[in-house]
Amino acid sequence: MLNGSPLHGSLAVVTGASSGIGAATAEALAAEGADVALLARRHDRLTRLAETLNARDGGRARAYEADVTDAEAVRAAVDAAAEDGGGIDILVNNAGTGVWSPALEAELSDWHTMVEVNVNGVLNTAHAALPHLVRAAGGERGIADLVTVSSVGGRRVPGPNSNVYAATKHAVGAFTEALRQEFAPAHVRAGLVEPGIVVTELTTARRKYAPDAGSPSGYGFLQPEDVAAAVVFMVTRPRHAAVNEILVRPTEQIR
Ligand SMILES: NC(=O)c1ccc[n+]([C@@H]2O[C@H](COP(=O)([O-])OP(=O)(O)OC[C@H]3O[C@@H](n4cnc5c(N)ncnc54)[C@H](OP(=O)(O)O)[C@@H]3O)[C@@H](O)[C@H]2O)c1
């Protein structure tokens, strides 16, 4: 199956690959035959995931430690991944963070961190990777992908406590659409995946206030693998078809 996969022989850089959606996406891409460059700050986690993936059939994995808010570190990691893997065909711009709280109770530093990671981190990584993606799209595969993991909160504001988180995700939505328009002729597809609530460290450990999703009885959350499947769907479309946006919510999530 792997040799027949549209991802066989490609390299995907996945940011935020040390946990949650990023780790599941790296795993799913590798299972489809892509080599994966795992990028995040927690190098031990990345190394462990790389070892796990390299023990399986599928694409090869390498770990690259970088803080996405450090533009030079990101550029060095992205260039190293391209050098090691013979180019970059796919960037999954996934690293992110979120703190939900009423504005009057918020720490200003939390707001700044969300902008730094969710916006500047995405910009730093996209800026470093785009020349590689354009080069890859002009090569044998004839296509490259830049997928940004946004959120339901990037489509519409899900509740007042999502204030700055929703603002950062709206920002990357606008940025991605501009990239889509600019790079469509070069066959670099820029797309957004917009998850509803997913069980990850972000939702279980860091959130102070759950967004009001309009379900009084609660609902089953998505698993990271559900989001990974959406990313894989996007990047395995034939060259003439671009899936620009996938919104995926838990079935019972209202907003
Ligand atoms: N969980 C949800 O309900 C949900 C819903 C919609 C959208 N999302 C989005 O999905 C993406 C992934 O989140 P997740 O839910 O999978 O949460 P997660 O398990 O907490 O994963 C976040 C990832 O981002 C990385 N990261 C955070 N800050 C970073 C930094 N400064 N530099 C490099 N990497 C950094 C973390 O790695 P290190 O800490 O090792 O650096 C980690 O790998 C985020 O963009 C989030 O906004 C999540």
PDB file of C-alpha atoms and ligand atoms in Angstrom:
ATOM      1  CA  MET A   1       0.000   0.000   0.000  1.00  0.00           C
ATOM      2  CA  LEU A   2       2.772   2.437   0.960  1.00  0.00           C
ATOM      3  CA  ASN A   3       4.391   2.482  -2.458  1.00  0.00           C
ATOM      4  CA  GLY A   4       0.995   3.265  -3.958  1.00  0.00           C
ATOM      5  CA  SER A   5       0.340   6.086  -1.523  1.00  0.00           C
ATOM      6  CA  PRO A   6       0.366   9.605  -2.920  1.00  0.00           C
ATOM      7  CA  LEU A   7       2.601  10.494   0.050  1.00  0.00           C
ATOM      8  CA  HIS A   8       5.287   7.904  -0.618  1.00  0.00           C
ATOM      9  CA  GLY A   9       8.615   9.724  -1.035  1.00  0.00           C
ATOM     10  CA  SER A  10       7.318  13.000   0.394  1.00  0.00           C
ATOM     11  CA  LEU A  11       8.471  14.852   3.501  1.00  0.00           C
ATOM     12  CA  ALA A  12       6.024  16.460   5.926  1.00  0.00           C
ATOM     13  CA  VAL A  13       7.068  18.911   8.630  1.00  0.00           C
ATOM     14  CA  VAL A  14       4.619  18.802  11.542  1.00  0.00           C
ATOM     15  CA  THR A  15       4.856  21.488  14.223  1.00  0.00           C
ATOM     16  CA  GLY A  16       3.571  20.714  17.676  1.00  0.00           C
ATOM     17  CA  ALA A  17       4.313  17.043  17.053  1.00  0.00           C
ATOM     18  CA  SER A  18       5.175  16.291  20.679  1.00  0.00           C
ATOM     19  CA  SER A  19       1.542  15.753  21.717  1.00  0.00           C
ATOM     20  CA  GLY A  20      -2.129  15.803  20.772  1.00  0.00           C
ATOM     21  CA  ILE A  21      -3.183  16.589  17.224  1.00  0.00           C
ATOM     22  CA  GLY A  22       0.372  17.099  15.957  1.00  0.00           C
ATOM     23  CA  ALA A  23       1.593  13.725  17.225  1.00  0.00           C
ATOM     24  CA  ALA A  24      -1.472  11.961  15.784  1.00  0.00           C
ATOM     25  CA  THR A  25      -1.025  13.757  12.464  1.00  0.00           C
ATOM     26  CA  ALA A  26       2.632  12.799  12.223  1.00  0.00           C
ATOM     27  CA  GLU A  27       1.667   9.217  12.958  1.00  0.00           C
ATOM     28  CA  ALA A  28      -1.077   9.204  10.333  1.00  0.00           C
ATOM     29  CA  LEU A  29       1.134  10.797   7.668  1.00  0.00           C
ATOM     30  CA  ALA A  30       3.919   8.311   8.364  1.00  0.00           C
ATOM     31  CA  ALA A  31       1.416   5.450   8.133  1.00  0.00           C
ATOM     32  CA  GLU A  32       0.560   6.783   4.647  1.00  0.00           C
ATOM     33  CA  GLY A  33       4.219   6.594   3.689  1.00  0.00           C
ATOM     34  CA  ALA A  34       5.363  10.192   4.237  1.00  0.00           C
ATOM     35  CA  ASP A  35       8.646  10.878   5.963  1.00  0.00           C
ATOM     36  CA  VAL A  36       7.937  13.180   8.888  1.00  0.00           C
ATOM     37  CA  ALA A  37       9.962  15.937  10.546  1.00  0.00           C
ATOM     38  CA  LEU A  38       8.692  16.326  14.096  1.00  0.00           C
ATOM     39  CA  LEU A  39       9.072  19.849  15.486  1.00  0.00           C
ATOM     40  CA  ALA A  40       8.342  21.143  18.995  1.00  0.00           C
ATOM     41  CA  ARG A  41      10.173  22.163  22.193  1.00  0.00           C
ATOM     42  CA  ARG A  42       9.967  18.851  24.114  1.00  0.00           C
ATOM     43  CA  HIS A  43      12.766  16.970  22.404  1.00  0.00           C
ATOM     44  CA  ASP A  44      12.383  13.854  24.562  1.00  0.00           C
ATOM     45  CA  ARG A  45       8.790  13.436  23.403  1.00  0.00           C
ATOM     46  CA  LEU A  46       9.766  13.953  19.771  1.00  0.00           C
ATOM     47  CA  THR A  47      12.579  11.449  20.027  1.00  0.00           C
ATOM     48  CA  ARG A  48      10.285   8.865  21.562  1.00  0.00           C
ATOM     49  CA  LEU A  49       7.679   9.349  18.846  1.00  0.00           C
ATOM     50  CA  ALA A  50      10.360   9.148  16.154  1.00  0.00           C
ATOM     51  CA  GLU A  51      11.598   5.864  17.621  1.00  0.00           C
ATOM     52  CA  THR A  52       8.059   4.481  17.686  1.00  0.00           C
ATOM     53  CA  LEU A  53       7.366   5.481  14.088  1.00  0.00           C
ATOM     54  CA  ASN A  54      10.731   4.227  12.847  1.00  0.00           C
ATOM     55  CA  ALA A  55       9.983   0.807  14.348  1.00  0.00           C
ATOM     56  CA  ARG A  56       6.883   0.549  12.118  1.00  0.00           C
ATOM     57  CA  ASP A  57       6.311   0.213   8.398  1.00  0.00           C
ATOM     58  CA  GLY A  58       5.844   3.595   6.845  1.00  0.00           C
ATOM     59  CA  GLY A  59       7.739   6.840   6.451  1.00  0.00           C
ATOM     60  CA  ARG A  60      10.871   7.665   8.443  1.00  0.00           C
ATOM     61  CA  ALA A  61      10.724  10.181  11.310  1.00  0.00           C
ATOM     62  CA  ARG A  62      13.264  12.684  12.635  1.00  0.00           C
ATOM     63  CA  ALA A  63      13.018  15.061  15.594  1.00  0.00           C
ATOM     64  CA  TYR A  64      13.818  18.791  15.431  1.00  0.00           C
ATOM     65  CA  GLU A  65      13.674  20.816  18.612  1.00  0.00           C
ATOM     66  CA  ALA A  66      12.520  24.405  18.132  1.00  0.00           C
ATOM     67  CA  ASP A  67      10.330  27.019  19.769  1.00  0.00           C
ATOM     68  CA  VAL A  68       8.039  28.352  17.043  1.00  0.00           C
ATOM     69  CA  THR A  69       8.209  31.837  18.553  1.00  0.00           C
ATOM     70  CA  ASP A  70      11.953  31.917  17.794  1.00  0.00           C
ATOM     71  CA  ALA A  71      12.089  32.727  14.071  1.00  0.00           C
ATOM     72  CA  GLU A  72      15.743  31.866  13.645  1.00  0.00           C
ATOM     73  CA  ALA A  73      15.417  28.540  15.458  1.00  0.00           C
ATOM     74  CA  VAL A  74      12.408  27.657  13.308  1.00  0.00           C
ATOM     75  CA  ARG A  75      14.238  28.559  10.103  1.00  0.00           C
ATOM     76  CA  ALA A  76      17.223  26.456  11.148  1.00  0.00           C
ATOM     77  CA  ALA A  77      14.985  23.468  11.974  1.00  0.00           C
ATOM     78  CA  VAL A  78      12.974  23.765   8.758  1.00  0.00           C
ATOM     79  CA  ASP A  79      16.105  24.099   6.627  1.00  0.00           C
ATOM     80  CA  ALA A  80      17.658  21.120   8.418  1.00  0.00           C
ATOM     81  CA  ALA A  81      14.527  19.044   7.788  1.00  0.00           C
ATOM     82  CA  ALA A  82      14.644  19.975   4.099  1.00  0.00           C
ATOM     83  CA  GLU A  83      18.323  19.127   3.900  1.00  0.00           C
ATOM     84  CA  ASP A  84      17.878  15.792   5.699  1.00  0.00           C
ATOM     85  CA  GLY A  85      14.732  14.825   3.784  1.00  0.00           C
ATOM     86  CA  GLY A  86      15.528  16.152   0.309  1.00  0.00           C
ATOM     87  CA  GLY A  87      12.952  18.975   0.370  1.00  0.00           C
ATOM     88  CA  ILE A  88       9.620  19.708   2.045  1.00  0.00           C
ATOM     89  CA  ASP A  89       6.356  18.681   0.402  1.00  0.00           C
ATOM     90  CA  ILE A  90       3.964  19.329   3.293  1.00  0.00           C
ATOM     91  CA  LEU A  91       3.907  21.699   6.245  1.00  0.00           C
ATOM     92  CA  VAL A  92       1.351  21.080   8.970  1.00  0.00           C
ATOM     93  CA  ASN A  93       1.389  24.310  10.949  1.00  0.00           C
ATOM     94  CA  ASN A  94      -0.209  22.946  14.094  1.00  0.00           C
ATOM     95  CA  ALA A  95       1.680  24.154  17.194  1.00  0.00           C
ATOM     96  CA  GLY A  96      -0.609  26.249  19.330  1.00  0.00           C
ATOM     97  CA  THR A  97      -1.780  27.095  22.772  1.00  0.00           C
ATOM     98  CA  GLY A  98      -4.931  28.412  24.380  1.00  0.00           C
ATOM     99  CA  VAL A  99      -6.176  29.912  27.604  1.00  0.00           C
ATOM    100  CA  TRP A 100      -9.866  30.657  27.886  1.00  0.00           C
ATOM    101  CA  SER A 101     -10.953  33.163  30.517  1.00  0.00           C
ATOM    102  CA  PRO A 102     -13.113  36.235  30.935  1.00  0.00           C
ATOM    103  CA  ALA A 103     -11.166  39.349  29.955  1.00  0.00           C
ATOM    104  CA  LEU A 104     -11.384  40.828  33.440  1.00  0.00           C
ATOM    105  CA  GLU A 105      -9.738  37.732  34.936  1.00  0.00           C
ATOM    106  CA  ALA A 106      -7.181  37.194  32.200  1.00  0.00           C
ATOM    107  CA  GLU A 107      -3.429  37.478  32.582  1.00  0.00           C
ATOM    108  CA  LEU A 108      -2.125  39.822  29.902  1.00  0.00           C
ATOM    109  CA  SER A 109       0.878  37.511  29.556  1.00  0.00           C
ATOM    110  CA  ASP A 110      -1.482  34.670  28.510  1.00  0.00           C
ATOM    111  CA  TRP A 111      -2.922  36.879  25.776  1.00  0.00           C
ATOM    112  CA  HIS A 112       0.562  37.750  24.543  1.00  0.00           C
ATOM    113  CA  THR A 113       1.642  34.087  24.583  1.00  0.00           C
ATOM    114  CA  MET A 114      -1.336  33.081  22.451  1.00  0.00           C
ATOM    115  CA  VAL A 115      -0.455  35.756  19.886  1.00  0.00           C
ATOM    116  CA  GLU A 116       3.213  34.747  19.953  1.00  0.00           C
ATOM    117  CA  VAL A 117       2.586  31.025  19.461  1.00  0.00           C
ATOM    118  CA  ASN A 118      -0.655  30.887  17.459  1.00  0.00           C
ATOM    119  CA  VAL A 119       0.061  33.817  15.145  1.00  0.00           C
ATOM    120  CA  ASN A 120       3.790  34.594  15.084  1.00  0.00           C
ATOM    121  CA  GLY A 121       4.652  30.906  15.394  1.00  0.00           C
ATOM    122  CA  VAL A 122       2.525  30.137  12.336  1.00  0.00           C
ATOM    123  CA  LEU A 123       4.078  33.048  10.439  1.00  0.00           C
ATOM    124  CA  ASN A 124       7.634  32.068  11.385  1.00  0.00           C
ATOM    125  CA  THR A 125       7.108  28.505  10.215  1.00  0.00           C
ATOM    126  CA  ALA A 126       5.257  29.417   7.025  1.00  0.00           C
ATOM    127  CA  HIS A 127       7.921  31.990   6.099  1.00  0.00           C
ATOM    128  CA  ALA A 128      10.676  29.428   6.582  1.00  0.00           C
ATOM    129  CA  ALA A 129       8.870  26.627   4.738  1.00  0.00           C
ATOM    130  CA  LEU A 130       7.251  28.397   1.761  1.00  0.00           C
ATOM    131  CA  PRO A 131      10.365  28.517  -0.460  1.00  0.00           C
ATOM    132  CA  HIS A 132      10.805  24.786   0.112  1.00  0.00           C
ATOM    133  CA  LEU A 133       7.141  24.100  -0.679  1.00  0.00           C
ATOM    134  CA  VAL A 134       7.285  26.111  -3.919  1.00  0.00           C
ATOM    135  CA  ARG A 135      10.403  24.186  -4.933  1.00  0.00           C
ATOM    136  CA  ALA A 136       8.700  20.856  -4.134  1.00  0.00           C
ATOM    137  CA  ALA A 137       5.578  21.787  -6.104  1.00  0.00           C
ATOM    138  CA  GLY A 138       7.786  22.502  -9.105  1.00  0.00           C
ATOM    139  CA  GLY A 139       9.374  19.055  -8.796  1.00  0.00           C
ATOM    140  CA  GLU A 140       8.321  15.507  -9.540  1.00  0.00           C
ATOM    141  CA  ARG A 141       5.179  15.415  -7.335  1.00  0.00           C
ATOM    142  CA  GLY A 142       3.916  18.660  -8.837  1.00  0.00           C
ATOM    143  CA  ILE A 143       2.063  19.599  -5.675  1.00  0.00           C
ATOM    144  CA  ALA A 144       2.810  20.774  -2.147  1.00  0.00           C
ATOM    145  CA  ASP A 145       0.610  21.484   0.868  1.00  0.00           C
ATOM    146  CA  LEU A 146       0.546  23.968   3.704  1.00  0.00           C
ATOM    147  CA  VAL A 147      -2.117  22.925   6.210  1.00  0.00           C
ATOM    148  CA  THR A 148      -2.769  25.160   9.202  1.00  0.00           C
ATOM    149  CA  VAL A 149      -4.608  23.791  12.221  1.00  0.00           C
ATOM    150  CA  SER A 150      -6.990  26.561  13.178  1.00  0.00           C
ATOM    151  CA  SER A 151     -10.159  25.986  15.204  1.00  0.00           C
ATOM    152  CA  VAL A 152     -13.916  26.279  15.201  1.00  0.00           C
ATOM    153  CA  GLY A 153     -12.983  29.503  16.981  1.00  0.00           C
ATOM    154  CA  GLY A 154     -11.302  30.689  13.779  1.00  0.00           C
ATOM    155  CA  ARG A 155     -14.612  30.505  11.923  1.00  0.00           C
ATOM    156  CA  ARG A 156     -16.862  32.174  14.452  1.00  0.00           C
ATOM    157  CA  VAL A 157     -16.349  33.295  18.037  1.00  0.00           C
ATOM    158  CA  PRO A 158     -17.677  30.355  20.111  1.00  0.00           C
ATOM    159  CA  GLY A 159     -18.163  32.313  23.346  1.00  0.00           C
ATOM    160  CA  PRO A 160     -16.856  35.335  25.232  1.00  0.00           C
ATOM    161  CA  ASN A 161     -14.110  33.428  27.046  1.00  0.00           C
ATOM    162  CA  SER A 162     -12.508  32.536  23.718  1.00  0.00           C
ATOM    163  CA  ASN A 163     -11.561  36.203  23.169  1.00  0.00           C
ATOM    164  CA  VAL A 164      -7.852  36.187  22.245  1.00  0.00           C
ATOM    165  CA  TYR A 165      -7.765  32.511  21.235  1.00  0.00           C
ATOM    166  CA  ALA A 166     -10.519  33.171  18.681  1.00  0.00           C
ATOM    167  CA  ALA A 167      -8.709  36.325  17.537  1.00  0.00           C
ATOM    168  CA  THR A 168      -5.497  34.386  16.849  1.00  0.00           C
ATOM    169  CA  LYS A 169      -7.355  31.693  14.933  1.00  0.00           C
ATOM    170  CA  HIS A 170      -9.241  34.282  12.843  1.00  0.00           C
ATOM    171  CA  ALA A 171      -5.852  35.827  12.048  1.00  0.00           C
ATOM    172  CA  VAL A 172      -4.362  32.588  10.734  1.00  0.00           C
ATOM    173  CA  GLY A 173      -7.554  31.991   8.743  1.00  0.00           C
ATOM    174  CA  ALA A 174      -7.104  35.301   6.905  1.00  0.00           C
ATOM    175  CA  PHE A 175      -3.397  34.626   6.429  1.00  0.00           C
ATOM    176  CA  THR A 176      -4.070  31.159   5.007  1.00  0.00           C
ATOM    177  CA  GLU A 177      -6.659  32.442   2.548  1.00  0.00           C
ATOM    178  CA  ALA A 178      -4.188  35.050   1.275  1.00  0.00           C
ATOM    179  CA  LEU A 179      -1.547  32.349   0.874  1.00  0.00           C
ATOM    180  CA  ARG A 180      -4.075  30.183  -0.963  1.00  0.00           C
ATOM    181  CA  GLN A 181      -4.717  32.965  -3.447  1.00  0.00           C
ATOM    182  CA  GLU A 182      -1.013  33.734  -3.904  1.00  0.00           C
ATOM    183  CA  PHE A 183       0.258  30.187  -4.242  1.00  0.00           C
ATOM    184  CA  ALA A 184      -2.583  28.457  -6.147  1.00  0.00           C
ATOM    185  CA  PRO A 185      -0.847  29.054  -9.510  1.00  0.00           C
ATOM    186  CA  ALA A 186       2.338  27.502  -8.078  1.00  0.00           C
ATOM    187  CA  HIS A 187       0.413  24.371  -6.980  1.00  0.00           C
ATOM    188  CA  VAL A 188       1.039  24.941  -3.293  1.00  0.00           C
ATOM    189  CA  ARG A 189      -2.340  24.249  -1.664  1.00  0.00           C
ATOM    190  CA  ALA A 190      -2.964  26.291   1.480  1.00  0.00           C
ATOM    191  CA  GLY A 191      -5.717  24.828   3.631  1.00  0.00           C
ATOM    192  CA  LEU A 192      -7.261  25.102   7.057  1.00  0.00           C
ATOM    193  CA  VAL A 193      -8.414  22.368   9.404  1.00  0.00           C
ATOM    194  CA  GLU A 194     -10.770  23.715  12.044  1.00  0.00           C
ATOM    195  CA  PRO A 195     -11.387  21.290  14.904  1.00  0.00           C
ATOM    196  CA  GLY A 196     -14.043  21.517  17.556  1.00  0.00           C
ATOM    197  CA  ILE A 197     -13.114  20.225  20.978  1.00  0.00           C
ATOM    198  CA  VAL A 198     -10.458  17.504  20.949  1.00  0.00           C
ATOM    199  CA  VAL A 199      -9.109  15.536  23.912  1.00  0.00           C
ATOM    200  CA  THR A 200      -5.514  16.783  24.193  1.00  0.00           C
ATOM    201  CA  GLU A 201      -3.262  18.384  26.792  1.00  0.00           C
ATOM    202  CA  LEU A 202      -4.566  21.726  25.648  1.00  0.00           C
ATOM    203  CA  THR A 203      -8.113  20.906  26.685  1.00  0.00           C
ATOM    204  CA  THR A 204      -7.407  18.757  29.710  1.00  0.00           C
ATOM    205  CA  ALA A 205      -4.607  20.668  31.422  1.00  0.00           C
ATOM    206  CA  ARG A 206      -4.418  24.270  30.307  1.00  0.00           C
ATOM    207  CA  ARG A 207      -7.972  25.487  29.979  1.00  0.00           C
ATOM    208  CA  LYS A 208      -9.389  27.541  32.805  1.00  0.00           C
ATOM    209  CA  TYR A 209     -12.908  27.873  31.427  1.00  0.00           C
ATOM    210  CA  ALA A 210     -14.632  25.575  28.951  1.00  0.00           C
ATOM    211  CA  PRO A 211     -16.178  27.432  26.050  1.00  0.00           C
ATOM    212  CA  ASP A 212     -19.969  27.369  26.173  1.00  0.00           C
ATOM    213  CA  ALA A 213     -20.614  24.936  23.386  1.00  0.00           C
ATOM    214  CA  GLY A 214     -24.350  25.062  23.951  1.00  0.00           C
ATOM    215  CA  SER A 215     -24.732  21.491  25.121  1.00  0.00           C
ATOM    216  CA  PRO A 216     -26.076  21.342  28.652  1.00  0.00           C
ATOM    217  CA  SER A 217     -25.343  17.643  29.025  1.00  0.00           C
ATOM    218  CA  GLY A 218     -21.818  17.754  27.626  1.00  0.00           C
ATOM    219  CA  TYR A 219     -20.707  15.756  24.613  1.00  0.00           C
ATOM    220  CA  GLY A 220     -18.100  13.314  23.487  1.00  0.00           C
ATOM    221  CA  PHE A 221     -14.935  15.093  22.402  1.00  0.00           C
ATOM    222  CA  LEU A 222     -13.006  14.413  19.213  1.00  0.00           C
ATOM    223  CA  GLN A 223      -9.844  12.337  19.424  1.00  0.00           C
ATOM    224  CA  PRO A 224      -6.611  13.711  17.906  1.00  0.00           C
ATOM    225  CA  GLU A 225      -6.849  10.954  15.271  1.00  0.00           C
ATOM    226  CA  ASP A 226     -10.105  12.471  13.978  1.00  0.00           C
ATOM    227  CA  VAL A 227      -8.267  15.680  13.141  1.00  0.00           C
ATOM    228  CA  ALA A 228      -5.260  13.827  11.760  1.00  0.00           C
ATOM    229  CA  ALA A 229      -7.597  12.041   9.340  1.00  0.00           C
ATOM    230  CA  ALA A 230      -8.805  15.399   8.033  1.00  0.00           C
ATOM    231  CA  VAL A 231      -5.208  16.517   7.408  1.00  0.00           C
ATOM    232  CA  VAL A 232      -4.413  13.264   5.615  1.00  0.00           C
ATOM    233  CA  PHE A 233      -7.529  13.650   3.450  1.00  0.00           C
ATOM    234  CA  MET A 234      -6.429  17.146   2.402  1.00  0.00           C
ATOM    235  CA  VAL A 235      -2.886  16.250   1.454  1.00  0.00           C
ATOM    236  CA  THR A 236      -3.775  13.051  -0.409  1.00  0.00           C
ATOM    237  CA  ARG A 237      -6.136  14.687  -2.918  1.00  0.00           C
ATOM    238  CA  PRO A 238      -5.076  14.469  -6.546  1.00  0.00           C
ATOM    239  CA  ARG A 239      -3.070  17.402  -7.891  1.00  0.00           C
ATOM    240  CA  HIS A 240      -6.071  19.126  -9.520  1.00  0.00           C
ATOM    241  CA  ALA A 241      -8.230  19.141  -6.335  1.00  0.00           C
ATOM    242  CA  ALA A 242      -7.635  21.423  -3.364  1.00  0.00           C
ATOM    243  CA  VAL A 243      -9.664  20.946  -0.203  1.00  0.00           C
ATOM    244  CA  ASN A 244      -9.300  24.412   1.256  1.00  0.00           C
ATOM    245  CA  GLU A 245     -11.067  24.018   4.574  1.00  0.00           C
ATOM    246  CA  ILE A 246     -12.315  21.220   6.839  1.00  0.00           C
ATOM    247  CA  LEU A 247     -14.428  21.967   9.899  1.00  0.00           C
ATOM    248  CA  VAL A 248     -14.685  18.918  12.173  1.00  0.00           C
ATOM    249  CA  ARG A 249     -16.673  18.979  15.397  1.00  0.00           C
ATOM    250  CA  PRO A 250     -17.774  16.362  17.900  1.00  0.00           C
ATOM    251  CA  THR A 251     -21.182  15.260  16.679  1.00  0.00           C
ATOM    252  CA  GLU A 252     -22.974  16.794  19.642  1.00  0.00           C
ATOM    253  CA  GLN A 253     -21.051  20.085  19.770  1.00  0.00           C
ATOM    254  CA  ILE A 254     -23.490  22.883  18.996  1.00  0.00           C
ATOM    255  CA  ARG A 255     -21.202  25.916  18.539  1.00  0.00           C
TER     256      ARG A 255
HETATM  257  N1  LIG B   1      -7.662  20.507  21.540  1.00  0.00           N
HETATM  258  C1  LIG B   1      -8.651  21.193  20.995  1.00  0.00           C
HETATM  259  O1  LIG B   1      -9.813  21.140  21.430  1.00  0.00           O
HETATM  260  C2  LIG B   1      -8.368  22.049  19.790  1.00  0.00           C
HETATM  261  C3  LIG B   1      -9.456  22.563  19.089  1.00  0.00           C
HETATM  262  C4  LIG B   1      -9.234  23.358  17.994  1.00  0.00           C
HETATM  263  C5  LIG B   1      -7.952  23.631  17.588  1.00  0.00           C
HETATM  264  N2  LIG B   1      -6.890  23.137  18.286  1.00  0.00           N
HETATM  265  C6  LIG B   1      -5.548  23.486  17.826  1.00  0.00           C
HETATM  266  O2  LIG B   1      -4.813  22.318  17.603  1.00  0.00           O
HETATM  267  C7  LIG B   1      -3.436  22.600  17.694  1.00  0.00           C
HETATM  268  C8  LIG B   1      -2.751  21.514  18.517  1.00  0.00           C
HETATM  269  O3  LIG B   1      -3.241  21.555  19.825  1.00  0.00           O
HETATM  270  P1  LIG B   1      -3.559  20.271  20.699  1.00  0.00           P
HETATM  271  O4  LIG B   1      -4.988  20.329  21.039  1.00  0.00           O
HETATM  272  O5  LIG B   1      -3.029  19.068  20.024  1.00  0.00           O
HETATM  273  O6  LIG B   1      -2.771  20.619  22.043  1.00  0.00           O
HETATM  274  P2  LIG B   1      -1.465  20.038  22.728  1.00  0.00           P
HETATM  275  O7  LIG B   1      -1.561  18.575  22.923  1.00  0.00           O
HETATM  276  O8  LIG B   1      -1.240  20.916  23.906  1.00  0.00           O
HETATM  277  O9  LIG B   1      -0.334  20.282  21.646  1.00  0.00           O
HETATM  278  C9  LIG B   1       0.207  21.536  21.394  1.00  0.00           C
HETATM  279  C10 LIG B   1       1.497  21.328  20.641  1.00  0.00           C
HETATM  280  O10 LIG B   1       2.041  22.618  20.308  1.00  0.00           O
HETATM  281  C11 LIG B   1       3.384  22.637  20.704  1.00  0.00           C
HETATM  282  N3  LIG B   1       3.780  23.986  21.084  1.00  0.00           N
HETATM  283  C12 LIG B   1       3.175  24.827  21.950  1.00  0.00           C
HETATM  284  N4  LIG B   1       3.886  25.953  22.074  1.00  0.00           N
HETATM  285  C13 LIG B   1       4.978  25.803  21.267  1.00  0.00           C
HETATM  286  C14 LIG B   1       6.101  26.606  20.981  1.00  0.00           C
HETATM  287  N5  LIG B   1       6.260  27.828  21.534  1.00  0.00           N
HETATM  288  N6  LIG B   1       7.031  26.148  20.119  1.00  0.00           N
HETATM  289  C15 LIG B   1       6.893  24.923  19.557  1.00  0.00           C
HETATM  290  N7  LIG B   1       5.849  24.127  19.777  1.00  0.00           N
HETATM  291  C16 LIG B   1       4.912  24.560  20.638  1.00  0.00           C
HETATM  292  C17 LIG B   1       3.487  21.682  21.889  1.00  0.00           C
HETATM  293  O11 LIG B   1       4.809  21.172  21.973  1.00  0.00           O
HETATM  294  P3  LIG B   1       5.911  21.558  23.071  1.00  0.00           P
HETATM  295  O12 LIG B   1       5.185  21.956  24.316  1.00  0.00           O
HETATM  296  O13 LIG B   1       6.719  20.311  23.191  1.00  0.00           O
HETATM  297  O14 LIG B   1       6.685  22.674  22.435  1.00  0.00           O
HETATM  298  C18 LIG B   1       2.541  20.591  21.464  1.00  0.00           C
HETATM  299  O15 LIG B   1       3.201  19.657  20.653  1.00  0.00           O
HETATM  300  C19 LIG B   1      -3.327  24.008  18.284  1.00  0.00           C
HETATM  301  O16 LIG B   1      -3.039  24.925  17.250  1.00  0.00           O
HETATM  302  C20 LIG B   1      -4.711  24.253  18.838  1.00  0.00           C
HETATM  303  O17 LIG B   1      -5.039  25.616  18.872  1.00  0.00           O
HETATM  304  C21 LIG B   1      -7.069  22.340  19.373  1.00  0.00           C
END
